[in-house]
């Protein structure tokens, strides 16, 4: 699964773009870059020439605009409008948090699926908002002007943050649109993005999780696959379904083999210009440590889930995210430990360094690599404290997060906007409050378990005798401390959170809430380590901006910026690949699903939901189910539409195969593939399995669903 | 599960004996030691007075001798003779390695169970031997005489090892009995143990693993329980069933509530005199690091197992052990992080130190604590390398283990006996060769996966750029290196192992086997770190011997030595306990099993084997199934018989509840319980579920089974 969900979907590995590698070390590649389906392109700088040359396809402005305005950002992932009445399609695993929040002991929509036969039955999703990118504006000059040449890294960081906040605030005031300044080309450019926001989003349809995630963790990141990983929502405005001008027309036939397709979505993060120092840090520090945390959580949540069905329901979303992330990181670390691949990347870095050294106009940029190495060293020294104290590894608890949000909001709100911690800027206020006030279940047993385990990790990481660890544990065992903190908190109630938030500093300090007090205990240290790390990260960003500049001078041509969760256009060919001497076909079918289930003797997670057993005869077994293409995708592309030359919807991205995990470092076309649900499968399943013909008709544009 | 299997069942936590705590800090205990059911007693120094006073029970020599000679050591765990024709009863989880080795793609005895209806169908278990303790002899004086006062710790260690090897060799030559010098009272005493050995052991009966381990990992270490955790073997001599004089008579009715019972078995390891320095080391270094390794392996094996049924079968034994050990360690770490409990232990240490300081005759012993702290510090510095290089954490592969055994055997065998690494002493030769030559399946895919993962851990632990890591990886990724090493080895063949072993140094060095060569690459470093660690451990053992002496002087009474996998006698009362305000009854029934299955909706691991569904009506639902008692047990007691005053078999130990995990540190009687299968349940199940009446008759002493 490749959704960019909170914990599990950042793939923060940067490697030099293949274009550099091509330009500098063409011998390393069998095919020149001109032939590769590489790139996550900006809508305002798409690969027109490449598409024309390789595929004879002419990108037009109306085509692009239509696809852009049909594309939707949902959480850290992607979605798309698929009907004029505001129907929004994404992946089940993107919608799963909403499905879980709507579920109760009586109705487990995550497990059993959901279908609203009437508009009245469509269920509003607490805390879910979606955004459509309406327009963008280059504000690079204004951001850069705020930074004076003699500023320290930290002062530059503060100045840039302040001007970005001001630009966002102005834009919001002027347009009423959600406004964000995004950083592109490692700080080479800053663009203002304006979004139309929908905050009333209702659940329309979801299959059983079993079918959405058929094969479960064992088949995750594998191919061939048989997953109906979809979820349908409807955007509402003023209590009515939103009328949208731009939505994707449905292709009932889907893509053919070797057909050109496009992917529009929000790739979360690539960093394809990482230096050797950064790669070493990732290999030696970040990946091993993150994997330790993930494996620890996976074991904890698996054991808890196994004790009863209800436990399984409560922990499902957490466990899902942790497993997904663990598998992705294991794959990434395997790449970092592949000296052949890393050798290629470092070789191209050396060649870029050599080219910079011989170009007088780039003399000033030569120090960039050393500055990165220096900053990376400081980060390495503090990263464990940062993860434990500030990033939640020591306090894995929703209640703790609420406590910290309330504590910090009370402290940050009175400050001038530009001086606040990023998440408390005015421009983020609405979304912050939306999240804080959303009703969501909090399970005391699971909270206690997670907090006790993460306090144990904290005692290990800081050292048990560290004064802060002693202060936090307060003479108790992690289990006792966690139990007390959970029992002493009222923050599970959204009403109480709202009341404390609105009461400001005084209300928060007088609340006597154990989680707020726990957050307070650690807050000075957490802020201090954050203040240590953030300027170093900014220094790295700035050095990368310089490397980007050098790259531009040497390369002399336009290229795509690294992914930053902003809307991008990718393209590729629908085709299979060879693996261990076998040819893996480009698509699977419903017949293949039933074959896999039988071969695995229907044991979970290879068993079939009841509906798929009873309605088997009705289905056309030859219906294509999943397919693969060569498009350049990454975590966050989950839910992205795949469209054909006519801009019609032919499928929805939901995963990458295991070979694509190396795409964090370098795009390869040999075996790496994006995996999608086929448009035909969605229609066939809605009609024959779920008795949801009106919904299928709406997708096919055959008039309103009831 | 509490078996002392290779990786998962050592519980190396030492805490001061409660007797010390009682003598010194009586206020800490509600009941005096005189009332507690504490102790894992030597057969030659049993708690006669205590049993007489508390229970009015008189231990007699014949009673003791009969129980001793009926008790069996099986692997690192326990078993017992239960018929005159050599029937041996232990736990299913003790026999699981044999069950797995006998299984094939066609016959999965681990999963489906096994029953030999005739003697001819009884299956010989490769590599399985059992031992019965025949007699013991105090050799303390001779061992101590070999150590001169001016020897360094390492020289003392070598001298002691040499004399122990010589004693063992002499005894073996003289008696033909397997002979081992065991260390008791932290080196305060050395006893020579002689065993009658049976190497032809055949499988007679096993239930389905599902029933043996009902509730699986979720219910492991929990109570109430519903597990038929038994496995029956038969010892053979000269191709015929062994005729044994001492075996346990069966009690068909089992134990009553509040009845006095005894447990005879092989508790693996307690160290109830750990110093503060040692506890800190365990809390800060050993436990967290071991848990990291276990959780890493658990995730790896779980993911592999989930991909197919066959994978699950292949990895089952490894996964079982890892999960069991992880849960036990998590429980242990929770205890180490409980400052209230640790405070009690440290307080009693302080009082012992104070008592030693004021006793002129003990002046020489005062330095013991500092010597332990010093040795512990050195161990802490080298322990990661030791685990990675010498203890298998960096080379998790059976093929690698074979490779190392062959390499080292070729190097060690030519040396004088006393100078060899311990496992190559003459006294251990037969068992070593038995293990090396035993046929057992090796799965290349699982070997590759485990080795790749552990090489990744090695690169992380040593540091990727460490010369040794670079030498081992040889320019390849862990996955590639592992794959090459597995493909380039022929050591999966027992015949080839035998041939190379018998060929000695020349054959081994010319074999060109990739696993032998991998072992060779790392051997100098592995030996070096072992040589660094072992004398420190010996120094700690010696310091503990001094602390033991001090304790004896101050206490002035006899006590039981820490567990060291030697035969011990424990005792206790059959009774329930209170938990979260609820009373947990002392026994469960078959009716309870069916209730639990229904309540969990029969989802794995709470589903029932077919036989238990179809034969439900035949079973008496009121039959007691599992029960608990207060006896002092620890890992290695798995399979121990529970007997009543008459010495009759009333049950078999298979687990401790979660509260008993703290028994590593301190014996507590409030909630900690040993969990057993009831003797009635075994008979009822054999008769009604498994159609094994002849076997039930043999157990009940009703004449021969067919």
Coordinates of N, CA and C in Angstrom, one line a residue, chain A residues 217-220 222 280 283-285 288-289 292 294-296 298-299 302-303 305-310 326-327 330 333-334 336-340 453 456 459-460 463-465 473 475-478 480 596 600-601 603-606, chain B residues 217-220 222 280 283-285 288-289 292 294-296 298-299 302-303 305-310 326-327 330 333-334 336-340 453 456 459-460 463-465 473 475-478 480 596 600-601 603-606:
Chain A
X217 N -1.4 -8.5 4.5 CA 0.0 -8.2 4.6 C 0.8 -9.1 3.7
X218 N 0.6 -10.4 3.7 CA 1.4 -11.3 2.9 C 1.5 -10.8 1.4
X219 N 0.4 -10.4 0.8 CA 0.5 -10.0 -0.6 C 0.7 -8.5 -0.8
X220 N 0.8 -7.7 0.3 CA 1.1 -6.3 0.1 C 2.4 -6.1 -0.6
X222 N 3.1 -7.0 -3.4 CA 3.4 -8.1 -4.3 C 2.5 -7.9 -5.6
X280 N 24.2 7.5 3.8 CA 24.9 6.8 4.9 C 24.1 6.9 6.2
X283 N 21.0 4.7 5.9 CA 21.4 3.3 6.0 C 21.8 3.0 7.5
X284 N 22.6 3.9 8.1 CA 23.1 3.5 9.4 C 22.3 3.9 10.6
X285 N 21.5 4.9 10.4 CA 20.7 5.5 11.6 C 19.2 5.4 11.3
X288 N 17.4 1.7 10.2 CA 17.4 0.7 11.2 C 16.6 1.1 12.5
X289 N 16.7 2.4 12.8 CA 15.9 2.8 14.0 C 14.5 2.8 13.8
X292 N 13.2 -0.6 13.8 CA 13.1 -1.1 15.2 C 11.7 -0.7 15.8
X294 N 9.0 0.3 14.3 CA 7.9 -0.3 13.6 C 7.7 -1.8 14.0
X295 N 8.8 -2.5 14.1 CA 8.7 -4.0 14.4 C 8.2 -4.1 15.8
X296 N 8.6 -3.2 16.7 CA 8.2 -3.3 18.1 C 6.6 -3.0 18.1
X298 N 4.5 -3.4 15.6 CA 3.8 -4.5 14.9 C 3.6 -5.7 15.9
X299 N 4.6 -6.1 16.6 CA 4.5 -7.2 17.6 C 3.4 -6.8 18.6
X302 N -0.1 -6.8 17.0 CA -0.5 -8.1 16.5 C -1.0 -8.9 17.7
X303 N -0.2 -8.9 18.8 CA -0.5 -9.7 20.0 C -1.8 -9.2 20.6
X305 N -4.3 -7.6 19.0 CA -5.4 -8.0 18.1 C -5.8 -9.4 18.2
X306 N -4.8 -10.3 18.4 CA -5.1 -11.7 18.4 C -5.9 -12.1 19.6
X307 N -6.0 -11.3 20.7 CA -6.7 -11.7 21.9 C -8.2 -11.8 21.7
X308 N -8.8 -10.9 20.8 CA -10.2 -11.0 20.6 C -10.5 -10.2 19.3
X309 N -11.7 -10.5 18.7 CA -12.2 -9.9 17.5 C -12.3 -8.4 17.7
X310 N -12.8 -8.0 18.9 CA -13.0 -6.6 19.2 C -11.6 -5.9 19.2
X326 N 6.5 -0.9 7.6 CA 7.6 -1.8 7.9 C 8.0 -2.5 6.6
X327 N 7.1 -3.0 5.8 CA 7.5 -3.7 4.6 C 8.2 -2.7 3.6
X330 N 11.7 -2.0 5.0 CA 12.6 -3.2 4.8 C 13.1 -3.2 3.4
X333 N 15.6 -0.3 2.9 CA 16.9 -0.6 3.5 C 17.7 -1.6 2.7
X334 N 17.0 -2.6 2.1 CA 17.6 -3.6 1.2 C 18.3 -2.8 0.1
X336 N 19.4 0.4 0.2 CA 20.5 1.1 0.8 C 21.7 0.2 1.0
X337 N 21.4 -1.1 1.3 CA 22.5 -2.0 1.5 C 23.0 -2.7 0.3
X338 N 22.5 -2.3 -0.9 CA 22.9 -2.8 -2.1 C 24.0 -2.0 -2.7
X339 N 25.3 -2.4 -2.5 CA 26.4 -1.6 -2.8 C 26.5 -1.3 -4.3
X340 N 25.9 -2.2 -5.1 CA 26.0 -2.0 -6.6 C 25.1 -0.7 -6.9
X453 N 4.1 0.8 26.3 CA 5.2 0.3 25.4 C 6.1 1.4 24.9
X456 N 8.3 2.5 27.7 CA 9.4 1.5 27.8 C 10.5 1.9 26.8
X459 N 12.4 4.9 28.0 CA 13.3 4.6 29.1 C 14.6 4.0 28.5
X460 N 14.4 3.1 27.5 CA 15.5 2.5 26.8 C 16.3 3.5 26.0
X463 N 17.8 6.3 28.3 CA 18.5 5.7 29.5 C 17.6 5.8 30.7
X464 N 17.4 4.7 31.4 CA 16.5 4.7 32.5 C 16.8 5.7 33.6
X465 N 18.1 6.0 33.8 CA 18.5 6.9 34.8 C 18.6 8.4 34.4
X473 N 8.6 9.0 34.4 CA 8.1 7.7 35.0 C 7.6 8.0 36.4
X475 N 8.8 7.4 39.3 CA 8.8 6.3 40.3 C 7.9 5.1 40.0
X476 N 7.3 5.1 38.9 CA 6.4 4.0 38.5 C 6.9 3.2 37.4
X477 N 6.3 2.0 37.2 CA 6.7 1.3 36.0 C 6.0 1.9 34.8
X478 N 6.5 1.7 33.6 CA 5.8 2.3 32.4 C 4.3 1.9 32.4
X480 N 2.3 1.2 34.9 CA 1.5 1.9 35.9 C 1.3 3.4 35.5
X596 N -6.7 -18.2 -6.7 CA -5.8 -18.0 -5.6 C -6.4 -18.4 -4.3
X600 N -4.9 -21.4 -1.8 CA -4.6 -21.1 -0.4 C -5.5 -21.7 0.6
X601 N -6.4 -22.6 0.1 CA -7.4 -23.3 0.9 C -8.3 -22.3 1.7
X603 N -7.8 -20.0 3.6 CA -7.4 -19.5 5.0 C -7.2 -18.0 4.9
X604 N -7.5 -17.3 6.0 CA -7.3 -15.9 6.0 C -5.8 -15.6 5.8
X605 N -5.4 -14.5 5.1 CA -6.3 -13.5 4.5 C -6.6 -13.8 3.1
X606 N -6.7 -15.1 2.8 CA -7.0 -15.5 1.4 C -8.4 -16.1 1.2
Chain B
X217 N -0.6 -18.0 20.6 CA 0.2 -16.9 21.3 C -0.7 -16.0 22.1
X218 N -1.9 -15.7 21.7 CA -2.7 -14.8 22.5 C -2.9 -15.3 23.9
X219 N -3.1 -16.6 24.1 CA -3.4 -17.1 25.4 C -2.1 -17.6 26.1
X220 N -1.0 -17.6 25.4 CA 0.2 -18.1 26.0 C 0.5 -17.2 27.3
X222 N -1.2 -17.0 29.8 CA -2.4 -16.5 30.4 C -3.1 -17.7 31.2
X280 N 20.8 -3.6 36.6 CA 20.9 -2.4 35.7 C 21.3 -2.8 34.3
X283 N 18.4 -4.5 32.6 CA 17.3 -3.5 32.3 C 17.8 -2.6 31.1
X284 N 19.0 -2.2 31.1 CA 19.5 -1.2 30.2 C 20.1 -1.8 28.9
X285 N 20.6 -3.0 29.0 CA 21.3 -3.5 27.8 C 20.7 -4.9 27.3
X288 N 16.5 -5.1 26.6 CA 16.1 -4.3 25.4 C 16.7 -4.8 24.1
X289 N 18.0 -5.3 24.1 CA 18.6 -5.7 22.9 C 18.0 -7.1 22.5
X292 N 14.7 -6.6 21.0 CA 14.8 -6.1 19.6 C 15.0 -7.2 18.6
X294 N 14.3 -10.4 19.0 CA 13.2 -11.3 19.0 C 12.0 -10.7 18.2
X295 N 11.8 -9.4 18.4 CA 10.7 -8.7 17.6 C 11.0 -8.7 16.2
X296 N 12.3 -8.4 15.9 CA 12.7 -8.5 14.5 C 12.4 -9.8 13.8
X298 N 10.4 -12.1 15.0 CA 8.9 -12.4 15.0 C 8.2 -11.9 13.8
X299 N 8.6 -10.6 13.4 CA 8.0 -10.0 12.2 C 8.4 -10.7 11.0
X302 N 6.7 -14.2 10.9 CA 5.2 -14.1 10.8 C 4.9 -13.7 9.3
X303 N 5.6 -12.8 8.7 CA 5.3 -12.4 7.4 C 5.6 -13.6 6.4
X305 N 5.5 -16.8 7.1 CA 4.5 -17.8 7.4 C 3.1 -17.5 6.8
X306 N 2.8 -16.2 6.7 CA 1.5 -15.8 6.2 C 1.4 -16.0 4.7
X307 N 2.5 -16.1 4.0 CA 2.5 -16.2 2.5 C 1.9 -17.5 2.0
X308 N 2.0 -18.6 2.8 CA 1.4 -19.8 2.4 C 1.4 -20.8 3.5
X309 N 0.6 -21.9 3.4 CA 0.5 -22.9 4.5 C 1.8 -23.6 4.6
X310 N 2.4 -23.9 3.5 CA 3.7 -24.6 3.6 C 4.8 -23.8 4.3
X326 N 9.7 -13.9 23.4 CA 9.4 -12.4 23.4 C 8.4 -12.1 24.5
X327 N 7.4 -12.9 24.7 CA 6.4 -12.6 25.7 C 7.0 -12.7 27.1
X330 N 9.3 -9.6 27.6 CA 8.5 -8.4 27.8 C 8.1 -8.4 29.3
X333 N 11.1 -7.6 31.5 CA 11.5 -6.2 31.4 C 10.5 -5.3 32.2
X334 N 9.3 -5.7 32.1 CA 8.3 -4.9 32.9 C 8.6 -5.0 34.4
X336 N 11.7 -5.5 35.6 CA 13.0 -4.7 35.8 C 12.7 -3.2 35.9
X337 N 11.6 -2.8 35.2 CA 11.3 -1.4 35.2 C 10.3 -1.0 36.3
X338 N 10.0 -2.0 37.1 CA 9.1 -1.7 38.3 C 10.0 -1.3 39.5
X339 N 10.0 0.0 39.7 CA 11.0 0.5 40.7 C 10.6 0.0 42.1
X340 N 9.4 -0.3 42.3 CA 9.0 -0.7 43.6 C 9.6 -2.1 43.9
X453 N 18.3 -11.5 6.8 CA 17.9 -10.6 7.9 C 18.9 -10.4 9.0
X456 N 21.7 -8.3 7.8 CA 21.3 -6.9 7.9 C 21.5 -6.4 9.4
X459 N 25.2 -5.8 9.9 CA 25.7 -4.6 9.3 C 25.3 -3.4 10.2
X460 N 24.1 -3.5 10.7 CA 23.6 -2.4 11.6 C 24.4 -2.4 12.9
X463 N 28.2 -1.8 12.3 CA 28.4 -0.6 11.5 C 28.7 -1.1 10.1
X464 N 28.0 -0.6 9.1 CA 28.2 -1.1 7.7 C 29.6 -0.9 7.2
X465 N 30.3 0.1 7.7 CA 31.7 0.3 7.2 C 32.8 -0.4 8.0
X473 N 30.1 -9.1 4.0 CA 29.2 -8.8 2.9 C 29.9 -9.0 1.5
X475 N 31.0 -6.9 -0.8 CA 30.5 -6.1 -1.9 C 29.1 -6.4 -2.3
X476 N 28.4 -7.3 -1.6 CA 27.0 -7.7 -2.0 C 26.0 -7.2 -1.0
X477 N 24.7 -7.2 -1.4 CA 23.7 -6.9 -0.4 C 23.5 -8.1 0.5
X478 N 23.0 -7.9 1.7 CA 22.7 -9.1 2.6 C 21.9 -10.2 1.9
X480 N 21.8 -10.9 -1.3 CA 22.6 -11.6 -2.3 C 23.6 -12.5 -1.6
X596 N -15.2 -21.2 25.4 CA -14.3 -20.2 24.9 C -14.2 -20.2 23.4
X600 N -15.3 -16.9 21.0 CA -14.3 -16.3 20.0 C -14.7 -16.6 18.6
X601 N -15.9 -17.1 18.4 CA -16.5 -17.4 17.1 C -15.6 -18.4 16.3
X603 N -12.7 -18.4 15.5 CA -11.6 -17.9 14.6 C -10.3 -18.4 15.2
X604 N -9.3 -18.7 14.3 CA -8.0 -19.2 14.8 C -7.4 -18.1 15.7
X605 N -6.6 -18.5 16.7 CA -6.3 -19.8 17.2 C -7.3 -20.4 18.2
X606 N -8.6 -19.9 18.0 CA -9.6 -20.4 19.0 C -10.6 -21.4 18.3

